Amino acid sequence: MVDFPVSLDNLIAFVEALHANGDPLLHLSDAVTVSNRVQSQADALIGYFVDQARRSGASWTQIGESMGVTKQAAQKRFVGRSTEWLEDAFHASSRPLERFAPRTRNVLAASRRLPSSGEIEPRHLVAALLGEPDSVATTVIHEAGVTDAALAEAMGVPLDAIAQAFVPASSDRAGTATFGTGAKRLIAHALDVALHYGHNYIGTEHLLLSAASEGPTVEPLAALGLDADHLSDAVEAKIDAIVRAKKTTRPAE
């Protein structure tokens, strides 16, 4: 049998090394923190393979059977958790949307100022990504050879309306449109995508990958060459490049 990658001895040694001269109570506190981190990683691990199973065409019934739980339990854990989190984030005004990266927050806010029937759809969220030209999502879109005009047309949103939604005067004006069911699902799935990559934030790239993975934006994006597989590879390469660049520019200690 293959050796388990994380042993209890290794975890104990790790906790004790955090505060080498600490007393048992300090070690206990550290152990709780590490345990929570391990649990979070464990959830992300299962979530990763649930995502892989879904991409392969497996049903929630099959996924539940593989996990030893019911279909409903599997869906509640991996779909319900993100949906509940999203509802809480949007309706608890005392809690900021701290998990969203700044550019993602800008995209969400601008999408509410785009022309709509009063309800934000997934296509509005995708179109609003263009308003953040330096974001990972828009950079990947451009590097794939897709122009702003082409994407805006595919989403059925006027290009000038996107620009207008991001000008300072518009930014001070809160949009009146609400997020529809499809848009909420896209954002909720973006959380799952972020967890899939082990990220503790929701970036524009997670929104784009979510839009390319499920919902009404899948086909128009794929028609532009922005299918989920291509985007996943491109996003991973872009993030790796950003991480490497940060390491090389870090001042010597």
CSV table of C-alpha atoms in Angstrom, one decimal:
chain,number,residue,atom,x,y,z
A,1,MET,CA,0.0,0.0,0.0
A,2,VAL,CA,1.3,3.5,-0.8
A,3,ASP,CA,2.4,5.4,2.2
A,4,PHE,CA,0.0,8.1,3.4
A,5,PRO,CA,1.5,11.5,2.5
A,6,VAL,CA,0.7,13.1,5.9
A,7,SER,CA,1.4,11.2,9.1
A,8,LEU,CA,0.4,12.0,12.6
A,9,ASP,CA,4.1,12.2,13.6
A,10,ASN,CA,4.7,14.9,10.9
A,11,LEU,CA,1.7,16.9,12.1
A,12,ILE,CA,2.8,16.7,15.7
A,13,ALA,CA,6.3,17.8,14.8
A,14,PHE,CA,4.9,20.7,12.7
A,15,VAL,CA,2.7,22.0,15.5
A,16,GLU,CA,5.6,21.8,18.1
A,17,ALA,CA,7.9,23.6,15.7
A,18,LEU,CA,5.5,26.6,15.4
A,19,HIS,CA,6.4,27.6,19.0
A,20,ALA,CA,9.3,25.4,20.0
A,21,ASN,CA,9.4,26.9,23.5
A,22,GLY,CA,5.7,27.0,24.0
A,23,ASP,CA,3.7,25.3,26.8
A,24,PRO,CA,1.2,22.5,26.2
A,25,LEU,CA,-1.7,25.0,26.0
A,26,LEU,CA,-0.1,27.0,23.3
A,27,HIS,CA,0.6,23.8,21.4
A,28,LEU,CA,-3.0,22.8,21.8
A,29,SER,CA,-4.1,26.2,20.4
A,30,ASP,CA,-1.7,25.7,17.4
A,31,ALA,CA,-3.0,22.2,17.0
A,32,VAL,CA,-6.6,23.4,16.6
A,33,THR,CA,-5.5,26.0,14.0
A,34,VAL,CA,-3.6,23.4,12.1
A,35,SER,CA,-6.5,20.9,12.3
A,36,ASN,CA,-8.8,23.5,10.9
A,37,ARG,CA,-6.4,24.1,8.0
A,38,VAL,CA,-6.1,20.4,7.4
A,39,GLN,CA,-9.9,20.0,7.4
A,40,SER,CA,-10.2,22.8,4.9
A,41,GLN,CA,-7.6,21.2,2.6
A,42,ALA,CA,-9.4,17.9,3.0
A,43,ASP,CA,-12.7,19.5,1.9
A,44,ALA,CA,-10.8,21.1,-1.1
A,45,LEU,CA,-9.4,17.7,-2.0
A,46,ILE,CA,-12.8,16.0,-2.1
A,47,GLY,CA,-14.2,19.0,-3.9
A,48,TYR,CA,-11.5,18.7,-6.6
A,49,PHE,CA,-12.4,15.2,-7.4
A,50,VAL,CA,-16.1,15.9,-7.2
A,51,ASP,CA,-15.5,18.6,-9.8
A,52,GLN,CA,-13.5,16.1,-12.0
A,53,ALA,CA,-16.4,13.6,-11.7
A,54,ARG,CA,-18.9,16.2,-12.7
A,55,ARG,CA,-16.8,17.3,-15.7
A,56,SER,CA,-16.6,13.6,-16.8
A,57,GLY,CA,-20.4,13.5,-16.9
A,58,ALA,CA,-21.0,11.7,-13.6
A,59,SER,CA,-24.4,12.3,-12.1
A,60,TRP,CA,-24.9,13.4,-8.5
A,61,THR,CA,-26.4,9.9,-7.8
A,62,GLN,CA,-23.1,8.3,-8.9
A,63,ILE,CA,-21.0,10.8,-7.0
A,64,GLY,CA,-23.0,10.2,-3.9
A,65,GLU,CA,-22.6,6.4,-4.2
A,66,SER,CA,-18.8,6.9,-4.6
A,67,MET,CA,-18.7,9.0,-1.4
A,68,GLY,CA,-21.0,6.6,0.5
A,69,VAL,CA,-23.7,9.1,0.9
A,70,THR,CA,-27.0,9.9,-0.8
A,71,LYS,CA,-27.4,12.1,-3.9
A,72,GLN,CA,-29.0,14.8,-1.7
A,73,ALA,CA,-26.2,14.8,0.8
A,74,ALA,CA,-23.5,15.1,-1.9
A,75,GLN,CA,-25.4,18.0,-3.5
A,76,LYS,CA,-26.0,19.7,-0.2
A,77,ARG,CA,-22.3,19.5,0.7
A,78,PHE,CA,-20.8,20.6,-2.7
A,79,VAL,CA,-23.6,22.8,-4.2
A,80,GLY,CA,-25.6,23.9,-1.2
A,81,ARG,CA,-22.6,25.1,0.8
A,82,SER,CA,-21.5,27.7,-1.9
A,83,THR,CA,-25.1,28.7,-2.6
A,84,GLU,CA,-25.8,29.3,1.1
A,85,TRP,CA,-22.6,31.2,1.5
A,86,LEU,CA,-23.5,33.4,-1.5
A,87,GLU,CA,-27.0,34.1,-0.1
A,88,ASP,CA,-25.5,35.0,3.2
A,89,ALA,CA,-22.8,37.2,1.6
A,90,PHE,CA,-25.3,39.2,-0.4
A,91,HIS,CA,-28.0,39.6,2.3
A,92,ALA,CA,-25.9,40.3,5.4
A,93,SER,CA,-25.1,43.9,4.9
A,94,SER,CA,-22.9,44.0,8.0
A,95,ARG,CA,-20.5,41.5,6.4
A,96,PRO,CA,-18.4,42.7,3.5
A,97,LEU,CA,-17.8,40.4,0.6
A,98,GLU,CA,-14.3,39.7,1.9
A,99,ARG,CA,-13.7,36.6,-0.2
A,100,PHE,CA,-14.0,38.6,-3.5
A,101,ALA,CA,-10.8,40.1,-4.8
A,102,PRO,CA,-11.1,43.9,-5.4
A,103,ARG,CA,-11.3,43.5,-9.2
A,104,THR,CA,-14.0,40.9,-8.8
A,105,ARG,CA,-16.0,43.2,-6.6
A,106,ASN,CA,-15.7,45.9,-9.2
A,107,VAL,CA,-17.0,43.5,-11.8
A,108,LEU,CA,-20.0,42.5,-9.7
A,109,ALA,CA,-20.9,46.1,-9.0
A,110,ALA,CA,-20.5,47.1,-12.7
A,111,SER,CA,-22.7,44.2,-13.9
A,112,ARG,CA,-25.6,45.8,-12.0
A,113,ARG,CA,-25.2,49.0,-14.0
A,114,LEU,CA,-25.4,47.2,-17.4
A,115,PRO,CA,-28.6,47.4,-19.4
A,116,SER,CA,-30.9,44.6,-18.3
A,117,SER,CA,-34.5,43.8,-17.7
A,118,GLY,CA,-33.9,44.3,-14.0
A,119,GLU,CA,-32.2,41.0,-13.3
A,120,ILE,CA,-28.5,40.3,-13.8
A,121,GLU,CA,-27.8,37.2,-15.9
A,122,PRO,CA,-24.6,35.2,-16.3
A,123,ARG,CA,-23.8,37.0,-19.6
A,124,HIS,CA,-23.7,40.4,-17.8
A,125,LEU,CA,-21.1,39.1,-15.4
A,126,VAL,CA,-18.9,37.8,-18.2
A,127,ALA,CA,-19.2,41.0,-20.2
A,128,ALA,CA,-18.4,43.1,-17.1
A,129,LEU,CA,-15.0,41.3,-16.9
A,130,LEU,CA,-13.9,43.4,-19.8
A,131,GLY,CA,-14.0,46.5,-17.5
A,132,GLU,CA,-11.0,45.2,-15.7
A,133,PRO,CA,-8.4,44.9,-18.6
A,134,ASP,CA,-5.5,44.0,-16.3
A,135,SER,CA,-7.3,41.2,-14.5
A,136,VAL,CA,-6.2,37.6,-15.0
A,137,ALA,CA,-9.6,36.8,-16.7
A,138,THR,CA,-9.4,39.5,-19.3
A,139,THR,CA,-5.7,38.9,-19.9
A,140,VAL,CA,-6.4,35.3,-20.7
A,141,ILE,CA,-9.3,36.3,-22.9
A,142,HIS,CA,-7.1,38.6,-24.9
A,143,GLU,CA,-4.2,36.2,-25.2
A,144,ALA,CA,-6.7,33.7,-26.7
A,145,GLY,CA,-7.2,36.2,-29.5
A,146,VAL,CA,-10.6,37.3,-28.5
A,147,THR,CA,-11.4,41.0,-28.7
A,148,ASP,CA,-13.5,43.0,-26.4
A,149,ALA,CA,-16.0,43.6,-29.2
A,150,ALA,CA,-16.3,39.9,-30.0
A,151,LEU,CA,-16.9,38.9,-26.4
A,152,ALA,CA,-19.4,41.8,-25.8
A,153,GLU,CA,-21.3,40.8,-28.9
A,154,ALA,CA,-21.4,37.1,-27.9
A,155,MET,CA,-22.8,38.1,-24.5
A,156,GLY,CA,-25.3,40.5,-26.1
A,157,VAL,CA,-24.1,43.5,-24.2
A,158,PRO,CA,-23.1,46.8,-25.9
A,159,LEU,CA,-19.4,47.5,-25.5
A,160,ASP,CA,-19.9,51.1,-24.7
A,161,ALA,CA,-22.3,50.2,-21.9
A,162,ILE,CA,-19.5,48.2,-20.3
A,163,ALA,CA,-17.1,51.1,-20.4
A,164,GLN,CA,-19.8,53.4,-19.1
A,165,ALA,CA,-20.4,51.1,-16.1
A,166,PHE,CA,-16.8,51.5,-15.0
A,167,VAL,CA,-16.4,55.3,-15.3
A,168,PRO,CA,-16.0,57.1,-11.9
A,169,ALA,CA,-19.4,58.8,-12.2
A,170,SER,CA,-21.1,55.5,-12.7
A,171,SER,CA,-19.1,53.8,-10.0
A,172,ASP,CA,-20.7,56.1,-7.5
A,173,ARG,CA,-24.2,55.0,-8.7
A,174,ALA,CA,-25.4,51.7,-7.3
A,175,GLY,CA,-27.1,49.6,-9.8
A,176,THR,CA,-30.7,48.7,-9.2
A,177,ALA,CA,-30.7,45.3,-11.0
A,178,THR,CA,-30.6,42.2,-8.8
A,179,PHE,CA,-28.6,39.0,-9.3
A,180,GLY,CA,-30.8,36.4,-11.0
A,181,THR,CA,-30.7,32.7,-10.2
A,182,GLY,CA,-28.3,32.0,-13.1
A,183,ALA,CA,-25.9,34.8,-12.0
A,184,LYS,CA,-26.0,33.5,-8.4
A,185,ARG,CA,-25.2,30.0,-9.5
A,186,LEU,CA,-22.3,31.3,-11.6
A,187,ILE,CA,-20.9,33.2,-8.6
A,188,ALA,CA,-21.5,30.3,-6.2
A,189,HIS,CA,-19.7,27.9,-8.6
A,190,ALA,CA,-16.8,30.4,-8.8
A,191,LEU,CA,-16.3,29.7,-5.1
A,192,ASP,CA,-16.1,26.0,-5.8
A,193,VAL,CA,-13.6,26.7,-8.6
A,194,ALA,CA,-11.5,28.8,-6.2
A,195,LEU,CA,-11.5,25.9,-3.7
A,196,HIS,CA,-10.6,23.5,-6.5
A,197,TYR,CA,-7.4,25.5,-6.9
A,198,GLY,CA,-6.8,25.9,-3.2
A,199,HIS,CA,-7.3,29.7,-3.4
A,200,ASN,CA,-8.7,31.6,-0.5
A,201,TYR,CA,-10.2,34.4,-2.6
A,202,ILE,CA,-12.5,34.6,-5.6
A,203,GLY,CA,-10.8,36.3,-8.5
A,204,THR,CA,-12.0,37.3,-12.0
A,205,GLU,CA,-10.4,34.1,-13.3
A,206,HIS,CA,-12.7,32.0,-11.1
A,207,LEU,CA,-15.7,33.8,-12.5
A,208,LEU,CA,-14.6,33.2,-16.0
A,209,LEU,CA,-13.9,29.5,-15.4
A,210,SER,CA,-17.3,29.1,-13.7
A,211,ALA,CA,-19.0,30.8,-16.7
A,212,ALA,CA,-17.2,28.4,-19.1
A,213,SER,CA,-18.0,25.3,-17.0
A,214,GLU,CA,-21.8,25.5,-16.7
A,215,GLY,CA,-24.8,27.6,-17.5
A,216,PRO,CA,-26.0,29.5,-20.6
A,217,THR,CA,-22.5,31.1,-21.2
A,218,VAL,CA,-20.8,27.9,-21.9
A,219,GLU,CA,-21.7,27.7,-25.6
A,220,PRO,CA,-21.0,31.3,-26.6
A,221,LEU,CA,-17.7,31.2,-24.8
A,222,ALA,CA,-16.8,27.9,-26.5
A,223,ALA,CA,-17.7,29.3,-29.9
A,224,LEU,CA,-15.0,31.9,-29.3
A,225,GLY,CA,-12.5,29.3,-28.3
A,226,LEU,CA,-12.9,30.0,-24.6
A,227,ASP,CA,-13.9,26.5,-23.5
A,228,ALA,CA,-13.3,25.3,-19.9
A,229,ASP,CA,-10.3,23.1,-20.8
A,230,HIS,CA,-8.5,25.8,-22.7
A,231,LEU,CA,-9.2,28.4,-20.0
A,232,SER,CA,-8.2,26.2,-17.2
A,233,ASP,CA,-4.8,25.6,-18.7
A,234,ALA,CA,-4.4,29.3,-19.6
A,235,VAL,CA,-5.4,30.5,-16.1
A,236,GLU,CA,-3.0,28.0,-14.4
A,237,ALA,CA,-0.1,29.2,-16.6
A,238,LYS,CA,-1.0,32.8,-16.0
A,239,ILE,CA,-1.1,32.4,-12.2
A,240,ASP,CA,2.2,30.4,-12.2
A,241,ALA,CA,3.8,33.2,-14.2
A,242,ILE,CA,2.5,35.8,-11.7
A,243,VAL,CA,3.8,33.8,-8.8
A,244,ARG,CA,7.2,33.4,-10.4
A,245,ALA,CA,7.4,37.1,-11.2
A,246,LYS,CA,6.7,38.0,-7.6
A,247,LYS,CA,9.5,35.6,-6.4
A,248,THR,CA,12.1,37.1,-8.7
A,249,THR,CA,11.2,40.7,-7.8
A,250,ARG,CA,11.2,40.1,-4.1
A,251,PRO,CA,14.0,42.1,-2.4
A,252,ALA,CA,16.9,40.2,-0.9
A,253,GLU,CA,16.8,39.7,2.8
